[in-house]
Amino acid sequence: MFLALYTSCVIICVGLLIYSIVFQIINKRLQVMLCTECRQCMAVCPLLSKGCNPMEIMLGAKIDQLDQVMGQGGALCVSCKKCQKACPRGLAPFEEVEKWKNLNLE
Ligand code: SF4
Ligand code: SF4
């Protein structure tokens, strides 16, 4: 009885985890989940002093606060891709900006 209950709980948890990952992939947000907020991208962004912060862009996308980050300077991103070259995981914060612009500036 206990083993069956335990097994059911494990199966449900694994199922929810897989569903969550697939959902994020479908929504092309896997890179947002992979961001470790290590800040290495911030060091190379030429527009950091103007408020464009690639790590904040990733964080904003992760917690659905991208509108606020864009308003604080994220929208200034020029897709120079320097952040991607500096990222140890090869992530591309500018892609989140481009997606946001496509949704909000058309
Ligand atoms: S360098 Fe990459 S992993 Fe680190 S904060 Fe920037 S996007 Fe995230
Ligand atoms: S692509 Fe955008 S966020 Fe990345 S370094 Fe260039 S201006 Fe900064």
Short mmCIF file of N, CA and C in Angstrom, two decimals, residues 8-97:
data_model
loop_
_atom_site.label_atom_id
_atom_site.label_comp_id
_atom_site.label_asym_id
_atom_site.label_seq_id
_atom_site.Cartn_x
_atom_site.Cartn_y
_atom_site.Cartn_z
N SER A 8 3.23 6.19 -6.95
CA SER A 8 2.30 7.12 -7.62
C SER A 8 2.79 8.56 -7.49
N CYS A 9 3.24 8.91 -6.28
CA CYS A 9 3.73 10.28 -6.06
C CYS A 9 4.96 10.56 -6.92
N VAL A 10 5.86 9.61 -6.99
CA VAL A 10 7.06 9.79 -7.80
C VAL A 10 6.69 9.96 -9.27
N ILE A 11 5.77 9.12 -9.75
CA ILE A 11 5.36 9.20 -11.16
C ILE A 11 4.70 10.55 -11.45
N ILE A 12 3.87 11.01 -10.53
CA ILE A 12 3.21 12.31 -10.73
C ILE A 12 4.24 13.44 -10.74
N CYS A 13 5.19 13.41 -9.82
CA CYS A 13 6.22 14.46 -9.76
C CYS A 13 7.07 14.47 -11.03
N VAL A 14 7.49 13.30 -11.46
CA VAL A 14 8.30 13.21 -12.68
C VAL A 14 7.48 13.70 -13.88
N GLY A 15 6.23 13.32 -13.91
CA GLY A 15 5.35 13.75 -15.01
C GLY A 15 5.21 15.26 -15.04
N LEU A 16 5.02 15.87 -13.86
CA LEU A 16 4.90 17.34 -13.79
C LEU A 16 6.20 18.01 -14.22
N LEU A 17 7.33 17.43 -13.83
CA LEU A 17 8.63 17.99 -14.22
C LEU A 17 8.80 17.94 -15.74
N ILE A 18 8.49 16.79 -16.32
CA ILE A 18 8.61 16.64 -17.78
C ILE A 18 7.65 17.61 -18.48
N TYR A 19 6.43 17.72 -17.97
CA TYR A 19 5.44 18.63 -18.56
C TYR A 19 5.97 20.08 -18.52
N SER A 20 6.56 20.45 -17.37
CA SER A 20 7.08 21.80 -17.22
C SER A 20 8.20 22.08 -18.23
N ILE A 21 9.11 21.12 -18.38
CA ILE A 21 10.23 21.30 -19.31
C ILE A 21 9.72 21.40 -20.75
N VAL A 22 8.80 20.50 -21.11
CA VAL A 22 8.25 20.52 -22.47
C VAL A 22 7.51 21.83 -22.72
N PHE A 23 6.76 22.30 -21.70
CA PHE A 23 6.03 23.56 -21.83
C PHE A 23 6.99 24.71 -22.08
N GLN A 24 8.10 24.73 -21.34
CA GLN A 24 9.07 25.81 -21.51
C GLN A 24 9.73 25.74 -22.89
N ILE A 25 10.03 24.51 -23.35
CA ILE A 25 10.65 24.35 -24.67
C ILE A 25 9.68 24.82 -25.75
N ILE A 26 8.42 24.44 -25.61
CA ILE A 26 7.41 24.85 -26.59
C ILE A 26 7.34 26.37 -26.65
N ASN A 27 7.47 27.00 -25.49
CA ASN A 27 7.42 28.45 -25.44
C ASN A 27 8.78 29.10 -25.66
N LYS A 28 9.76 28.27 -26.07
CA LYS A 28 11.11 28.76 -26.37
C LYS A 28 11.72 29.51 -25.20
N ARG A 29 11.47 29.03 -24.01
CA ARG A 29 12.02 29.72 -22.85
C ARG A 29 13.04 28.87 -22.12
N LEU A 30 13.53 27.85 -22.79
CA LEU A 30 14.49 26.97 -22.14
C LEU A 30 15.74 27.74 -21.74
N GLN A 31 16.20 28.66 -22.60
CA GLN A 31 17.42 29.38 -22.27
C GLN A 31 17.25 30.25 -21.03
N VAL A 32 16.03 30.71 -20.83
CA VAL A 32 15.77 31.52 -19.63
C VAL A 32 15.95 30.67 -18.38
N MET A 33 15.50 29.42 -18.47
CA MET A 33 15.64 28.52 -17.34
C MET A 33 17.10 28.16 -17.08
N LEU A 34 17.90 28.16 -18.14
CA LEU A 34 19.30 27.75 -18.00
C LEU A 34 20.20 28.86 -17.48
N CYS A 35 19.71 30.09 -17.47
CA CYS A 35 20.52 31.22 -17.00
C CYS A 35 20.79 31.06 -15.50
N THR A 36 22.06 31.16 -15.15
CA THR A 36 22.46 31.00 -13.74
C THR A 36 22.68 32.35 -13.05
N GLU A 37 22.38 33.42 -13.76
CA GLU A 37 22.54 34.79 -13.24
C GLU A 37 23.99 35.02 -12.76
N CYS A 38 24.93 34.56 -13.59
CA CYS A 38 26.35 34.67 -13.23
C CYS A 38 26.91 36.06 -13.52
N ARG A 39 26.19 36.87 -14.26
CA ARG A 39 26.55 38.28 -14.54
C ARG A 39 27.67 38.46 -15.57
N GLN A 40 28.18 37.41 -16.14
CA GLN A 40 29.30 37.59 -17.09
C GLN A 40 28.88 38.38 -18.31
N CYS A 41 27.62 38.26 -18.70
CA CYS A 41 27.14 39.00 -19.86
C CYS A 41 27.10 40.51 -19.59
N MET A 42 26.86 40.86 -18.34
CA MET A 42 26.77 42.28 -17.99
C MET A 42 28.09 43.00 -18.26
N ALA A 43 29.20 42.29 -18.07
CA ALA A 43 30.52 42.92 -18.21
C ALA A 43 30.81 43.36 -19.63
N VAL A 44 30.12 42.79 -20.60
CA VAL A 44 30.47 43.10 -21.99
C VAL A 44 29.41 43.92 -22.73
N CYS A 45 28.25 44.10 -22.10
CA CYS A 45 27.18 44.84 -22.81
C CYS A 45 27.57 46.31 -22.94
N PRO A 46 27.64 46.82 -24.16
CA PRO A 46 28.05 48.22 -24.36
C PRO A 46 26.99 49.23 -23.90
N LEU A 47 25.79 48.72 -23.60
CA LEU A 47 24.72 49.64 -23.22
C LEU A 47 24.32 49.49 -21.75
N LEU A 48 25.17 48.83 -20.98
CA LEU A 48 24.84 48.61 -19.57
C LEU A 48 24.61 49.92 -18.83
N SER A 49 25.46 50.90 -19.10
CA SER A 49 25.34 52.19 -18.40
C SER A 49 24.05 52.93 -18.76
N LYS A 50 23.43 52.52 -19.85
CA LYS A 50 22.16 53.16 -20.25
C LYS A 50 20.95 52.37 -19.76
N GLY A 51 21.21 51.28 -19.05
CA GLY A 51 20.10 50.52 -18.47
C GLY A 51 19.81 49.19 -19.14
N CYS A 52 20.55 48.88 -20.19
CA CYS A 52 20.35 47.60 -20.86
C CYS A 52 21.21 46.55 -20.15
N ASN A 53 20.56 45.66 -19.45
CA ASN A 53 21.29 44.69 -18.63
C ASN A 53 20.87 43.27 -19.05
N PRO A 54 21.75 42.56 -19.77
CA PRO A 54 21.35 41.25 -20.29
C PRO A 54 20.95 40.25 -19.22
N MET A 55 21.58 40.30 -18.05
CA MET A 55 21.17 39.37 -16.99
C MET A 55 19.76 39.70 -16.49
N GLU A 56 19.47 41.00 -16.37
CA GLU A 56 18.13 41.41 -15.95
C GLU A 56 17.09 41.03 -17.00
N ILE A 57 17.50 41.06 -18.26
CA ILE A 57 16.59 40.64 -19.33
C ILE A 57 16.20 39.17 -19.14
N MET A 58 17.20 38.34 -18.87
CA MET A 58 16.92 36.92 -18.65
C MET A 58 16.07 36.72 -17.40
N LEU A 59 16.42 37.43 -16.34
CA LEU A 59 15.66 37.31 -15.10
C LEU A 59 14.23 37.80 -15.30
N GLY A 60 14.08 38.92 -16.01
CA GLY A 60 12.74 39.45 -16.27
C GLY A 60 11.89 38.49 -17.06
N ALA A 61 12.52 37.83 -18.04
CA ALA A 61 11.78 36.85 -18.84
C ALA A 61 11.39 35.65 -17.98
N LYS A 62 12.28 35.31 -17.05
CA LYS A 62 12.03 34.14 -16.20
C LYS A 62 10.84 34.37 -15.27
N ILE A 63 10.72 35.57 -14.74
CA ILE A 63 9.66 35.82 -13.76
C ILE A 63 8.51 36.67 -14.33
N ASP A 64 8.45 36.72 -15.67
CA ASP A 64 7.38 37.46 -16.35
C ASP A 64 7.35 38.94 -15.96
N GLN A 65 8.52 39.54 -15.86
CA GLN A 65 8.60 40.97 -15.57
C GLN A 65 9.36 41.69 -16.70
N LEU A 66 9.26 41.15 -17.90
CA LEU A 66 10.05 41.70 -19.01
C LEU A 66 9.61 43.11 -19.38
N ASP A 67 8.34 43.42 -19.22
CA ASP A 67 7.86 44.77 -19.53
C ASP A 67 8.64 45.81 -18.72
N GLN A 68 8.80 45.52 -17.44
CA GLN A 68 9.50 46.45 -16.55
C GLN A 68 10.97 46.58 -16.95
N VAL A 69 11.60 45.45 -17.26
CA VAL A 69 13.02 45.48 -17.65
C VAL A 69 13.20 46.25 -18.95
N MET A 70 12.27 46.08 -19.87
CA MET A 70 12.35 46.81 -21.13
C MET A 70 12.23 48.31 -20.89
N GLY A 71 11.35 48.68 -19.98
CA GLY A 71 11.16 50.09 -19.67
C GLY A 71 12.36 50.72 -18.99
N GLN A 72 13.17 49.88 -18.34
CA GLN A 72 14.34 50.40 -17.63
C GLN A 72 15.58 50.47 -18.53
N GLY A 73 15.44 50.12 -19.80
CA GLY A 73 16.57 50.23 -20.72
C GLY A 73 16.82 48.98 -21.55
N GLY A 74 16.18 47.89 -21.20
CA GLY A 74 16.38 46.65 -21.95
C GLY A 74 16.02 46.80 -23.42
N ALA A 75 15.06 47.66 -23.69
CA ALA A 75 14.61 47.85 -25.08
C ALA A 75 15.68 48.51 -25.94
N LEU A 76 16.72 49.05 -25.29
CA LEU A 76 17.81 49.68 -26.06
C LEU A 76 18.73 48.67 -26.72
N CYS A 77 18.59 47.41 -26.34
CA CYS A 77 19.46 46.35 -26.89
C CYS A 77 19.52 46.43 -28.42
N VAL A 78 20.75 46.34 -28.92
CA VAL A 78 20.95 46.46 -30.37
C VAL A 78 21.33 45.11 -31.02
N SER A 79 21.15 44.02 -30.24
CA SER A 79 21.44 42.66 -30.74
C SER A 79 22.87 42.51 -31.26
N CYS A 80 23.82 43.11 -30.53
CA CYS A 80 25.22 43.00 -30.96
C CYS A 80 25.80 41.61 -30.67
N LYS A 81 25.12 40.83 -29.82
CA LYS A 81 25.49 39.44 -29.49
C LYS A 81 26.74 39.30 -28.63
N LYS A 82 27.24 40.40 -28.09
CA LYS A 82 28.41 40.30 -27.22
C LYS A 82 28.09 39.51 -25.96
N CYS A 83 26.85 39.64 -25.49
CA CYS A 83 26.45 38.91 -24.28
C CYS A 83 26.50 37.40 -24.53
N GLN A 84 26.08 36.98 -25.69
CA GLN A 84 26.07 35.55 -26.01
C GLN A 84 27.50 35.01 -26.06
N LYS A 85 28.41 35.80 -26.62
CA LYS A 85 29.81 35.35 -26.71
C LYS A 85 30.43 35.23 -25.32
N ALA A 86 30.00 36.08 -24.39
CA ALA A 86 30.57 36.06 -23.05
C ALA A 86 29.90 35.02 -22.14
N CYS A 87 28.72 34.59 -22.51
CA CYS A 87 27.96 33.68 -21.65
C CYS A 87 28.58 32.27 -21.66
N PRO A 88 28.88 31.72 -20.48
CA PRO A 88 29.46 30.37 -20.44
C PRO A 88 28.52 29.30 -20.99
N ARG A 89 27.26 29.61 -21.08
CA ARG A 89 26.30 28.65 -21.62
C ARG A 89 25.84 29.01 -23.03
N GLY A 90 26.39 30.08 -23.57
CA GLY A 90 26.02 30.47 -24.92
C GLY A 90 24.60 30.98 -25.05
N LEU A 91 24.05 31.48 -23.94
CA LEU A 91 22.66 31.96 -23.98
C LEU A 91 22.58 33.33 -24.66
N ALA A 92 21.39 33.66 -25.13
CA ALA A 92 21.23 34.86 -25.95
C ALA A 92 20.13 35.77 -25.39
N PRO A 93 20.47 36.62 -24.44
CA PRO A 93 19.45 37.53 -23.88
C PRO A 93 18.76 38.38 -24.93
N PHE A 94 19.49 38.76 -25.97
CA PHE A 94 18.89 39.63 -27.00
C PHE A 94 17.71 38.96 -27.71
N GLU A 95 17.70 37.62 -27.70
CA GLU A 95 16.56 36.93 -28.33
C GLU A 95 15.27 37.19 -27.53
N GLU A 96 15.41 37.32 -26.22
CA GLU A 96 14.24 37.64 -25.40
C GLU A 96 13.74 39.05 -25.71
N VAL A 97 14.70 39.95 -25.96
CA VAL A 97 14.33 41.33 -26.33
C VAL A 97 13.61 41.33 -27.68
#
